[in-house]
């Protein structure tokens, strides 16, 4: 009897699929300072949950995924508690953390742990970067993958032309959705369709592609400085005996995706929903707003009920103490055991655990660090930036500063002091007005 191959949702549900979340490691956390000094970025709370919790929440909705692997080079102890909590919250997912012995890059980490990924013979697997904030339309990517009999599907979104060159740019066929060309951070404009850092790969194809890239690298000398045509002679060629661990660093974006575009089976799913990277500490504030808005649209029970003093969406941890006369929102997250006093105003901000905002203080476009204190009648504020902006820095008096004010852990702002567009490292005491500074 002739078997007709299954397609669509029922086929997807039966095809073994895994998910990998790339969590990076401590040495790359410099742009997330001062927050990464006290919490690894993937575990930083945005909209009331660690950043990677949002990835898992999306993966949970894909019926065929039963196993999730986190790959990074943080110490194993970093994720121990999170993995225990996740096992309770996502019982249908087996979640494990695999540690790289050094930073291997986004493709290097996948290849290093290929045996773990291939265990159980999955035919395809998702790869999600942990520092991405979006609605993760994984089932839609899976449908495109099946419909096109694809080898790879990348998630893309359109942004403004002038910002696009800061990202990987995708040139695609508008009709077939096929990726024709991929360039990581091009020098000039080629497309405003950019890489969202979420992929679905055919298992066999991606590992053979990484393997052939490694083979190519070992067979030819590697340019240490990438020259322009004018100074080709002066560029430095890496020799065999160079003590250079970067030979092992392989990145999906720079080293693999452009080659995949040469095949005819690489497609892009373009999302019209929200997307942004969480690179800098300040970018946690717009990410917080986007996730809260999504939770509000889906009528999440976790959010505070709207009222005269709660302008939705607002997340208040059950252990936090918020005075009924304080006004919160929109887009505010209040962490565990935080205290917000009478008459305080908090808008477009993240208040972390054990922080205290005293009476009649004002916190706008800011992150208040763990156990930090904002005095009575004090004002801690950043500058609003357009929703479409993918940068969290602005120019003030000719100087580039963070648009979001960030107080690190255990900082204190004295009564009636104003802090504007500042980044404040942990354990600092602010007794005078300060603006547009990094306080070290």
CSV table of C-alpha atoms in Angstrom, one decimal:
chain,number,residue,atom,x,y,z
A,1,UNK,CA,0.0,0.0,0.0
A,2,UNK,CA,1.4,3.4,-1.0
A,3,UNK,CA,2.0,5.7,1.9
A,4,UNK,CA,1.1,9.4,1.3
A,5,UNK,CA,3.5,11.7,3.2
A,6,UNK,CA,1.7,13.7,5.9
A,7,UNK,CA,1.9,17.5,5.7
A,8,UNK,CA,0.8,20.4,7.8
A,9,UNK,CA,0.0,20.5,11.5
A,10,UNK,CA,-0.5,16.7,12.1
A,11,UNK,CA,2.9,16.0,10.5
A,12,UNK,CA,4.6,18.7,12.5
A,13,UNK,CA,3.2,17.3,15.8
A,14,UNK,CA,4.6,13.9,15.0
A,15,UNK,CA,8.0,14.9,13.7
A,16,UNK,CA,10.6,14.9,16.5
A,17,UNK,CA,11.8,18.5,17.0
A,18,UNK,CA,14.1,20.0,19.6
A,19,UNK,CA,14.9,23.5,20.7
A,20,UNK,CA,18.2,25.1,21.6
A,21,UNK,CA,18.5,28.4,23.5
A,22,UNK,CA,21.9,30.2,23.2
A,23,UNK,CA,22.5,31.9,26.5
A,24,UNK,CA,26.0,33.3,25.9
A,25,UNK,CA,28.3,33.8,28.9
A,26,UNK,CA,29.7,36.3,31.4
A,27,UNK,CA,32.5,37.9,29.3
A,28,UNK,CA,29.9,39.1,26.8
A,29,UNK,CA,27.8,40.8,29.4
A,30,UNK,CA,29.6,44.2,29.3
A,31,UNK,CA,26.9,46.0,27.5
A,32,UNK,CA,24.4,44.9,30.0
A,33,UNK,CA,26.3,46.4,32.9
A,34,UNK,CA,25.7,47.5,35.6
A,35,UNK,CA,22.8,44.9,35.7
A,36,UNK,CA,25.0,42.0,34.6
A,37,UNK,CA,27.3,42.6,37.6
A,38,UNK,CA,24.6,41.1,39.8
A,39,UNK,CA,22.5,38.9,37.5
A,40,UNK,CA,23.4,37.0,34.3
A,41,UNK,CA,21.5,38.6,31.5
A,42,UNK,CA,19.3,35.6,30.5
A,43,UNK,CA,18.0,35.5,34.1
A,44,UNK,CA,17.3,39.2,34.4
A,45,UNK,CA,13.6,39.8,35.1
A,46,UNK,CA,11.6,41.4,32.3
A,47,UNK,CA,7.8,41.7,32.7
A,48,UNK,CA,8.0,39.7,36.0
A,49,UNK,CA,10.0,36.7,34.5
A,50,UNK,CA,13.6,35.9,33.5
A,51,UNK,CA,14.3,36.8,29.9
A,52,UNK,CA,14.7,33.1,28.9
A,53,UNK,CA,11.4,32.2,30.6
A,54,UNK,CA,9.7,34.0,27.7
A,55,UNK,CA,11.6,31.7,25.2
A,56,UNK,CA,10.4,28.6,27.1
A,57,UNK,CA,6.8,29.9,27.2
A,58,UNK,CA,6.8,30.1,23.4
A,59,UNK,CA,8.5,26.7,23.0
A,60,UNK,CA,5.9,25.1,25.2
A,61,UNK,CA,3.3,25.9,22.5
A,62,UNK,CA,5.1,23.8,19.9
A,63,UNK,CA,3.5,20.3,20.3
A,64,UNK,CA,6.4,18.4,18.8
A,65,UNK,CA,9.1,19.9,21.1
A,66,UNK,CA,9.7,17.8,24.2
A,67,UNK,CA,13.3,18.8,24.9
A,68,UNK,CA,15.1,22.1,25.3
A,69,UNK,CA,18.9,22.5,25.6
A,70,UNK,CA,20.4,25.7,26.9
A,71,UNK,CA,24.0,26.3,25.6
A,72,UNK,CA,26.4,28.8,27.0
A,73,UNK,CA,29.5,29.3,29.1
A,74,UNK,CA,28.1,30.4,32.4
A,75,UNK,CA,29.0,28.2,35.4
A,76,UNK,CA,26.4,25.4,35.8
A,77,UNK,CA,25.4,26.8,39.2
A,78,UNK,CA,24.0,29.9,37.5
A,79,UNK,CA,21.0,28.1,36.0
A,80,UNK,CA,20.5,25.5,38.8
A,81,UNK,CA,17.5,27.2,40.5
A,82,UNK,CA,16.0,28.3,37.2
A,83,UNK,CA,16.1,24.8,35.9
A,84,UNK,CA,14.4,23.5,39.0
A,85,UNK,CA,11.6,26.1,38.8
A,86,UNK,CA,11.2,25.5,35.0
A,87,UNK,CA,10.8,21.7,35.6
A,88,UNK,CA,7.8,22.5,37.7
A,89,UNK,CA,6.4,25.1,35.4
A,90,UNK,CA,7.0,23.3,32.1
A,91,UNK,CA,6.6,19.6,33.1
A,92,UNK,CA,6.2,18.5,29.5
A,93,UNK,CA,9.6,19.9,28.6
A,94,UNK,CA,12.9,18.2,29.5
A,95,UNK,CA,15.3,21.2,30.0
A,96,UNK,CA,19.1,20.9,30.4
A,97,UNK,CA,22.0,23.2,30.4
A,98,UNK,CA,25.3,22.4,28.6
A,99,UNK,CA,28.4,24.4,29.3
A,100,UNK,CA,31.0,25.3,26.7
A,101,UNK,CA,34.6,25.1,27.9
A,102,UNK,CA,35.1,28.5,26.3
A,103,UNK,CA,33.1,30.9,24.1
A,104,UNK,CA,32.6,28.9,20.9
A,105,UNK,CA,30.3,31.3,19.0
A,106,UNK,CA,26.7,30.6,18.0
A,107,UNK,CA,27.5,27.9,15.5
A,108,UNK,CA,30.5,26.5,17.4
A,109,UNK,CA,28.4,25.8,20.5
A,110,UNK,CA,25.8,23.9,18.4
A,111,UNK,CA,28.5,21.8,16.7
A,112,UNK,CA,30.3,21.1,19.9
A,113,UNK,CA,27.2,19.7,21.5
A,114,UNK,CA,25.8,18.1,18.3
A,115,UNK,CA,25.7,14.6,19.9
A,116,UNK,CA,23.3,15.9,22.6
A,117,UNK,CA,21.2,17.7,20.0
A,118,UNK,CA,21.1,14.6,17.7
A,119,UNK,CA,20.1,12.2,20.5
A,120,UNK,CA,16.7,10.8,19.9
A,121,UNK,CA,17.1,11.6,16.1
A,122,UNK,CA,15.2,14.9,15.8
A,123,UNK,CA,14.7,15.8,12.2
A,124,UNK,CA,14.9,19.6,12.9
A,125,UNK,CA,15.5,21.9,15.8
A,126,UNK,CA,14.8,25.5,16.7
A,127,UNK,CA,17.7,27.8,17.7
A,128,UNK,CA,16.7,30.9,19.7
A,129,UNK,CA,19.1,33.6,20.9
A,130,UNK,CA,18.3,34.4,24.6
A,131,UNK,CA,18.7,38.1,24.2
A,132,UNK,CA,15.8,38.5,21.8
A,133,UNK,CA,12.4,39.9,22.8
A,134,UNK,CA,9.5,38.9,20.5
A,135,UNK,CA,6.3,36.9,20.3
A,136,UNK,CA,8.3,33.9,18.9
A,137,UNK,CA,5.9,32.7,16.1
A,138,UNK,CA,7.5,29.2,16.2
A,139,UNK,CA,4.5,27.3,14.9
A,140,UNK,CA,4.2,29.6,11.9
A,141,UNK,CA,7.9,29.0,11.2
A,142,UNK,CA,7.3,25.2,11.5
A,143,UNK,CA,4.4,25.5,9.0
A,144,UNK,CA,6.6,27.3,6.5
A,145,UNK,CA,9.3,24.8,7.0
A,146,UNK,CA,6.9,21.9,6.2
A,147,UNK,CA,5.1,23.7,3.3
A,148,UNK,CA,8.4,24.5,1.6
A,149,UNK,CA,10.2,21.3,2.5
A,150,UNK,CA,12.9,23.7,3.8
A,151,UNK,CA,16.4,23.1,5.1
A,152,UNK,CA,16.3,26.3,7.2
A,153,UNK,CA,13.8,29.0,8.2
A,154,UNK,CA,14.9,32.3,9.7
A,155,UNK,CA,12.6,34.8,11.5
A,156,UNK,CA,12.8,38.2,10.0
A,157,UNK,CA,11.3,41.6,10.6
A,158,UNK,CA,11.3,45.0,8.9
A,159,UNK,CA,12.9,48.0,10.5
A,160,UNK,CA,13.9,51.5,9.4
A,161,UNK,CA,16.5,51.6,6.6
A,162,UNK,CA,19.0,53.6,8.6
A,163,UNK,CA,19.0,51.1,11.5
A,164,UNK,CA,19.0,48.0,9.3
A,165,UNK,CA,22.8,48.0,8.8
A,166,UNK,CA,23.3,47.3,12.5
A,167,UNK,CA,21.8,43.8,12.0
A,168,UNK,CA,22.0,40.9,9.7
A,169,UNK,CA,20.2,41.8,6.5
A,170,UNK,CA,18.1,39.4,4.4
A,171,UNK,CA,17.3,39.7,0.7
A,172,UNK,CA,14.3,37.5,-0.1
A,173,UNK,CA,11.9,36.7,-2.9
A,174,UNK,CA,8.7,38.4,-1.8
A,175,UNK,CA,6.5,35.7,-3.5
A,176,UNK,CA,8.3,32.5,-2.5
A,177,UNK,CA,9.8,33.8,0.8
A,178,UNK,CA,13.1,32.2,-0.3
A,179,UNK,CA,16.3,33.8,1.1
A,180,UNK,CA,18.4,35.0,-1.9
A,181,UNK,CA,21.2,36.7,0.0
A,182,UNK,CA,22.3,37.2,3.6
A,183,UNK,CA,24.8,39.8,4.9
A,184,UNK,CA,25.7,40.3,8.5
A,185,UNK,CA,25.9,44.1,9.3
A,186,UNK,CA,26.5,45.3,5.8
A,187,UNK,CA,28.5,48.5,5.2
A,188,UNK,CA,25.7,49.9,3.0
A,189,UNK,CA,22.0,49.4,2.7
A,190,UNK,CA,20.9,46.1,1.0
A,191,UNK,CA,17.6,45.4,2.7
A,192,UNK,CA,15.4,46.5,5.7
A,193,UNK,CA,14.4,42.9,6.4
A,194,UNK,CA,16.6,41.8,9.3
A,195,UNK,CA,17.6,38.7,11.2
A,196,UNK,CA,15.6,38.3,14.4
A,197,UNK,CA,18.0,35.6,15.9
A,198,UNK,CA,15.4,32.8,15.8
A,199,UNK,CA,16.0,29.8,13.4
A,200,UNK,CA,14.6,26.4,12.5
A,201,UNK,CA,17.2,24.1,10.9
A,202,UNK,CA,17.1,20.7,9.3
A,203,UNK,CA,19.4,18.7,11.5
A,204,UNK,CA,21.4,17.1,8.7
A,205,UNK,CA,21.8,20.2,6.7
A,206,UNK,CA,23.0,22.6,9.4
A,207,UNK,CA,25.7,20.2,10.9
A,208,UNK,CA,27.1,19.4,7.4
A,209,UNK,CA,27.2,23.1,6.6
A,210,UNK,CA,29.1,23.9,9.9
A,211,UNK,CA,31.4,20.9,9.2
A,212,UNK,CA,32.3,22.1,5.7
A,213,UNK,CA,32.9,25.7,7.1
A,214,UNK,CA,35.4,24.2,9.6
A,215,UNK,CA,37.1,22.2,6.8
A,216,UNK,CA,37.4,25.3,4.6
A,217,UNK,CA,39.0,27.2,7.5
A,218,UNK,CA,41.6,24.6,8.2
A,219,UNK,CA,42.5,24.2,4.5
A,220,UNK,CA,43.3,27.9,3.8
A,221,UNK,CA,45.1,30.6,5.7
A,222,UNK,CA,42.8,33.0,7.6
A,223,UNK,CA,43.0,36.7,7.3
A,224,UNK,CA,43.4,38.2,10.8
A,225,UNK,CA,42.6,41.7,9.5
A,226,UNK,CA,40.0,41.9,6.8
A,227,UNK,CA,41.6,44.2,4.2
A,228,UNK,CA,40.2,46.6,1.7
A,229,UNK,CA,41.5,46.3,-1.8
A,230,UNK,CA,44.0,49.1,-1.2
A,231,UNK,CA,45.9,47.5,1.7
A,232,UNK,CA,45.7,43.9,0.8
A,233,UNK,CA,49.4,43.5,1.0
A,234,UNK,CA,49.6,44.8,4.6
A,235,UNK,CA,46.9,42.5,5.9
A,236,UNK,CA,48.1,39.8,8.4
A,237,UNK,CA,47.6,36.1,7.5
A,238,UNK,CA,47.1,33.8,10.4
A,239,UNK,CA,49.6,31.0,10.4
A,240,UNK,CA,49.4,27.4,11.6
A,241,UNK,CA,51.1,28.1,14.9
A,242,UNK,CA,49.1,31.1,15.9
A,243,UNK,CA,47.9,30.7,19.5
A,244,UNK,CA,44.5,31.9,18.6
A,245,UNK,CA,41.4,30.3,20.1
A,246,UNK,CA,39.2,32.2,17.7
A,247,UNK,CA,39.8,29.4,15.2
A,248,UNK,CA,37.3,27.5,17.2
A,249,UNK,CA,34.8,30.4,17.3
A,250,UNK,CA,32.1,29.9,14.7
A,251,UNK,CA,29.1,32.2,14.3
A,252,UNK,CA,25.9,31.3,12.6
A,253,UNK,CA,25.5,34.9,11.4
A,254,UNK,CA,28.9,35.6,9.9
A,255,UNK,CA,30.1,32.1,9.0
A,256,UNK,CA,27.1,30.0,8.1
A,257,UNK,CA,23.9,31.8,7.0
A,258,UNK,CA,25.4,33.4,3.8
A,259,UNK,CA,26.4,29.9,2.6
A,260,UNK,CA,22.9,28.5,3.4
A,261,UNK,CA,21.4,31.3,1.2
A,262,UNK,CA,23.2,29.7,-1.7
A,263,UNK,CA,21.0,26.6,-1.4
A,264,UNK,CA,17.4,27.0,-2.7
A,265,UNK,CA,15.8,25.8,0.5
A,266,UNK,CA,16.5,28.6,3.0
A,267,UNK,CA,13.3,30.6,3.7
A,268,UNK,CA,12.3,33.6,5.8
A,269,UNK,CA,9.2,34.0,8.0
A,270,UNK,CA,8.5,37.7,8.3
A,271,UNK,CA,6.9,38.7,11.6
A,272,UNK,CA,4.7,41.8,11.7
A,273,UNK,CA,4.6,41.5,15.5
A,274,UNK,CA,7.0,43.2,18.0
A,275,UNK,CA,10.7,42.5,18.1
A,276,UNK,CA,13.8,43.9,19.6
A,277,UNK,CA,17.2,42.9,21.0
A,278,UNK,CA,18.1,43.0,24.7
A,279,UNK,CA,21.7,44.0,24.3
A,280,UNK,CA,22.2,47.0,26.6
A,281,UNK,CA,20.9,47.3,30.1
A,282,UNK,CA,18.6,50.1,28.9
A,283,UNK,CA,16.9,47.9,26.3
A,284,UNK,CA,15.3,45.9,29.1
A,285,UNK,CA,12.8,48.8,29.6
A,286,UNK,CA,11.3,48.7,26.0
A,287,UNK,CA,11.4,44.8,26.2
A,288,UNK,CA,9.5,45.0,29.5
A,289,UNK,CA,6.9,47.2,27.8
A,290,UNK,CA,6.5,44.9,24.8
A,291,UNK,CA,6.1,41.7,26.9
A,292,UNK,CA,3.7,43.5,29.3
A,293,UNK,CA,1.5,44.7,26.4
A,294,UNK,CA,1.5,41.1,25.0
A,295,UNK,CA,0.4,39.8,28.4
A,296,UNK,CA,-2.3,42.5,28.6
A,297,UNK,CA,-3.6,41.6,25.1
A,298,UNK,CA,-3.9,37.9,26.1
A,299,UNK,CA,-5.7,38.9,29.3
A,300,UNK,CA,-3.0,37.4,31.6
A,301,UNK,CA,-4.1,36.8,35.1
A,302,UNK,CA,-0.6,37.8,36.3
A,303,UNK,CA,-1.2,41.5,35.6
A,304,UNK,CA,-2.5,44.0,38.2
A,305,UNK,CA,-6.2,44.9,37.7
A,306,UNK,CA,-6.6,48.3,36.1
A,307,UNK,CA,-7.9,51.1,38.4
A,308,UNK,CA,-7.6,54.9,38.8
A,309,UNK,CA,-4.0,54.4,40.1
A,310,UNK,CA,-3.0,51.4,37.9
A,311,UNK,CA,-2.7,52.3,34.2
A,312,UNK,CA,-2.3,48.9,32.4
A,313,UNK,CA,-0.2,47.0,31.7
A,314,UNK,CA,1.4,46.7,35.2
A,315,UNK,CA,3.0,43.6,36.8
A,316,UNK,CA,3.2,43.7,40.6
A,317,UNK,CA,4.8,40.7,42.3
A,318,UNK,CA,2.5,39.2,45.0
A,319,UNK,CA,5.1,39.9,47.7
A,320,UNK,CA,5.5,43.6,46.8
A,321,UNK,CA,4.0,46.4,48.9
A,322,UNK,CA,2.4,49.2,46.8
A,323,UNK,CA,0.5,52.0,48.6
A,324,UNK,CA,-3.0,52.4,47.2
A,325,UNK,CA,-2.3,56.2,46.6
A,326,UNK,CA,0.8,55.4,44.4
A,327,UNK,CA,0.2,55.7,40.7
A,328,UNK,CA,1.7,53.0,38.5
A,329,UNK,CA,1.9,52.5,34.7
A,330,UNK,CA,1.8,52.0,31.9
A,331,UNK,CA,4.5,49.4,31.3
A,332,UNK,CA,5.7,48.9,34.9
A,333,UNK,CA,7.1,45.8,36.6
A,334,UNK,CA,7.4,45.7,40.4
A,335,UNK,CA,9.6,42.9,41.7
A,336,UNK,CA,9.5,40.7,44.8
A,337,UNK,CA,9.4,42.5,48.2
A,338,UNK,CA,9.7,45.9,46.6
A,339,UNK,CA,8.0,48.8,48.4
A,340,UNK,CA,6.3,51.8,46.7
A,341,UNK,CA,5.3,54.5,49.1
A,342,UNK,CA,2.3,56.9,49.2
A,343,UNK,CA,1.9,59.3,46.3
A,344,UNK,CA,4.8,57.8,44.3
A,345,UNK,CA,4.6,57.8,40.5
A,346,UNK,CA,6.2,55.0,38.5
A,347,UNK,CA,5.9,54.8,34.7
A,348,UNK,CA,7.7,52.8,32.0
A,349,UNK,CA,10.1,51.3,34.5
A,350,UNK,CA,11.4,48.1,36.2
A,351,UNK,CA,11.6,48.1,39.9
A,352,UNK,CA,13.7,45.1,41.1
A,353,UNK,CA,13.4,43.0,44.2
A,354,UNK,CA,13.8,44.6,47.6
A,355,UNK,CA,13.9,48.1,46.1
A,356,UNK,CA,12.1,51.0,47.9
A,357,UNK,CA,10.6,54.1,46.4
A,358,UNK,CA,9.6,56.5,49.1
A,359,UNK,CA,6.6,58.7,49.3
A,360,UNK,CA,6.0,61.2,46.5
A,361,UNK,CA,9.0,60.1,44.5
A,362,UNK,CA,8.9,59.9,40.7
A,363,UNK,CA,10.4,57.1,38.6
A,364,UNK,CA,10.1,57.4,34.8
A,365,UNK,CA,11.9,55.4,32.1
A,366,UNK,CA,14.3,53.8,34.6
A,367,UNK,CA,15.5,50.6,36.2
A,368,UNK,CA,15.7,50.6,40.0
A,369,UNK,CA,18.3,48.0,41.0
A,370,UNK,CA,18.0,45.3,43.7
A,371,UNK,CA,17.7,46.7,47.2
A,372,UNK,CA,18.1,50.3,45.9
A,373,UNK,CA,16.3,53.2,47.6
A,374,UNK,CA,14.8,56.3,46.0
A,375,UNK,CA,14.2,59.1,48.6
A,376,UNK,CA,11.0,61.1,49.2
A,377,UNK,CA,10.2,63.7,46.5
A,378,UNK,CA,13.2,62.4,44.5
A,379,UNK,CA,13.0,62.1,40.7
A,380,UNK,CA,14.7,59.4,38.8
A,381,UNK,CA,14.1,59.6,35.1
A,382,UNK,CA,15.2,58.7,31.6
A,383,UNK,CA,14.1,60.1,28.3
A,384,UNK,CA,11.3,58.6,26.2
A,385,UNK,CA,12.5,57.2,22.9
A,386,UNK,CA,10.3,56.2,19.9
A,387,UNK,CA,8.9,52.7,20.0
A,388,UNK,CA,10.4,52.1,16.6
A,389,UNK,CA,13.9,53.0,17.8
A,390,UNK,CA,16.4,50.1,18.2
A,391,UNK,CA,18.9,52.2,20.1
A,392,UNK,CA,18.8,53.1,23.8
A,393,UNK,CA,21.3,55.9,23.6
A,394,UNK,CA,20.6,59.6,22.8
A,395,UNK,CA,22.7,62.7,22.3
A,396,UNK,CA,22.5,65.3,25.2
A,397,UNK,CA,24.7,68.4,24.9
A,398,UNK,CA,26.8,66.7,22.2
A,399,UNK,CA,27.5,63.6,24.4
A,400,UNK,CA,26.0,60.1,23.8
A,401,UNK,CA,24.2,59.0,27.0
A,402,UNK,CA,21.7,56.2,27.9
A,403,UNK,CA,18.1,57.2,27.4
A,404,UNK,CA,17.2,55.0,30.4
A,405,UNK,CA,18.4,55.8,33.9
A,406,UNK,CA,19.8,52.7,35.6
A,407,UNK,CA,20.5,52.3,39.3
A,408,UNK,CA,22.7,49.2,40.0
A,409,UNK,CA,22.3,47.1,43.1
A,410,UNK,CA,22.1,48.8,46.5
A,411,UNK,CA,22.2,52.4,45.3
A,412,UNK,CA,20.5,55.2,47.2
A,413,UNK,CA,19.1,58.5,45.9
A,414,UNK,CA,18.6,61.1,48.7
A,415,UNK,CA,15.4,63.0,49.3
A,416,UNK,CA,14.5,65.6,46.7
A,417,UNK,CA,17.5,64.7,44.4
A,418,UNK,CA,17.0,64.5,40.7
A,419,UNK,CA,18.8,61.9,38.6
A,420,UNK,CA,18.4,62.1,34.8
A,421,UNK,CA,19.8,59.9,32.0
A,422,UNK,CA,22.5,58.3,34.3
A,423,UNK,CA,24.0,54.9,34.7
A,424,UNK,CA,24.9,54.3,38.3
A,425,UNK,CA,27.1,51.4,39.3
A,426,UNK,CA,26.2,49.4,42.4
A,427,UNK,CA,26.6,50.7,46.0
A,428,UNK,CA,26.6,54.4,45.2
A,429,UNK,CA,24.9,57.1,47.2
A,430,UNK,CA,23.6,60.1,45.2
A,431,UNK,CA,23.2,63.2,47.4
A,432,UNK,CA,23.0,65.9,44.7
A,433,UNK,CA,21.3,66.4,41.3
A,434,UNK,CA,23.1,64.6,38.5
A,435,UNK,CA,22.4,64.3,34.7
A,436,UNK,CA,23.9,62.6,31.7
A,437,UNK,CA,26.6,60.8,33.7
A,438,UNK,CA,28.0,57.4,34.4
A,439,UNK,CA,28.5,57.2,38.2
A,440,UNK,CA,31.3,54.8,39.0
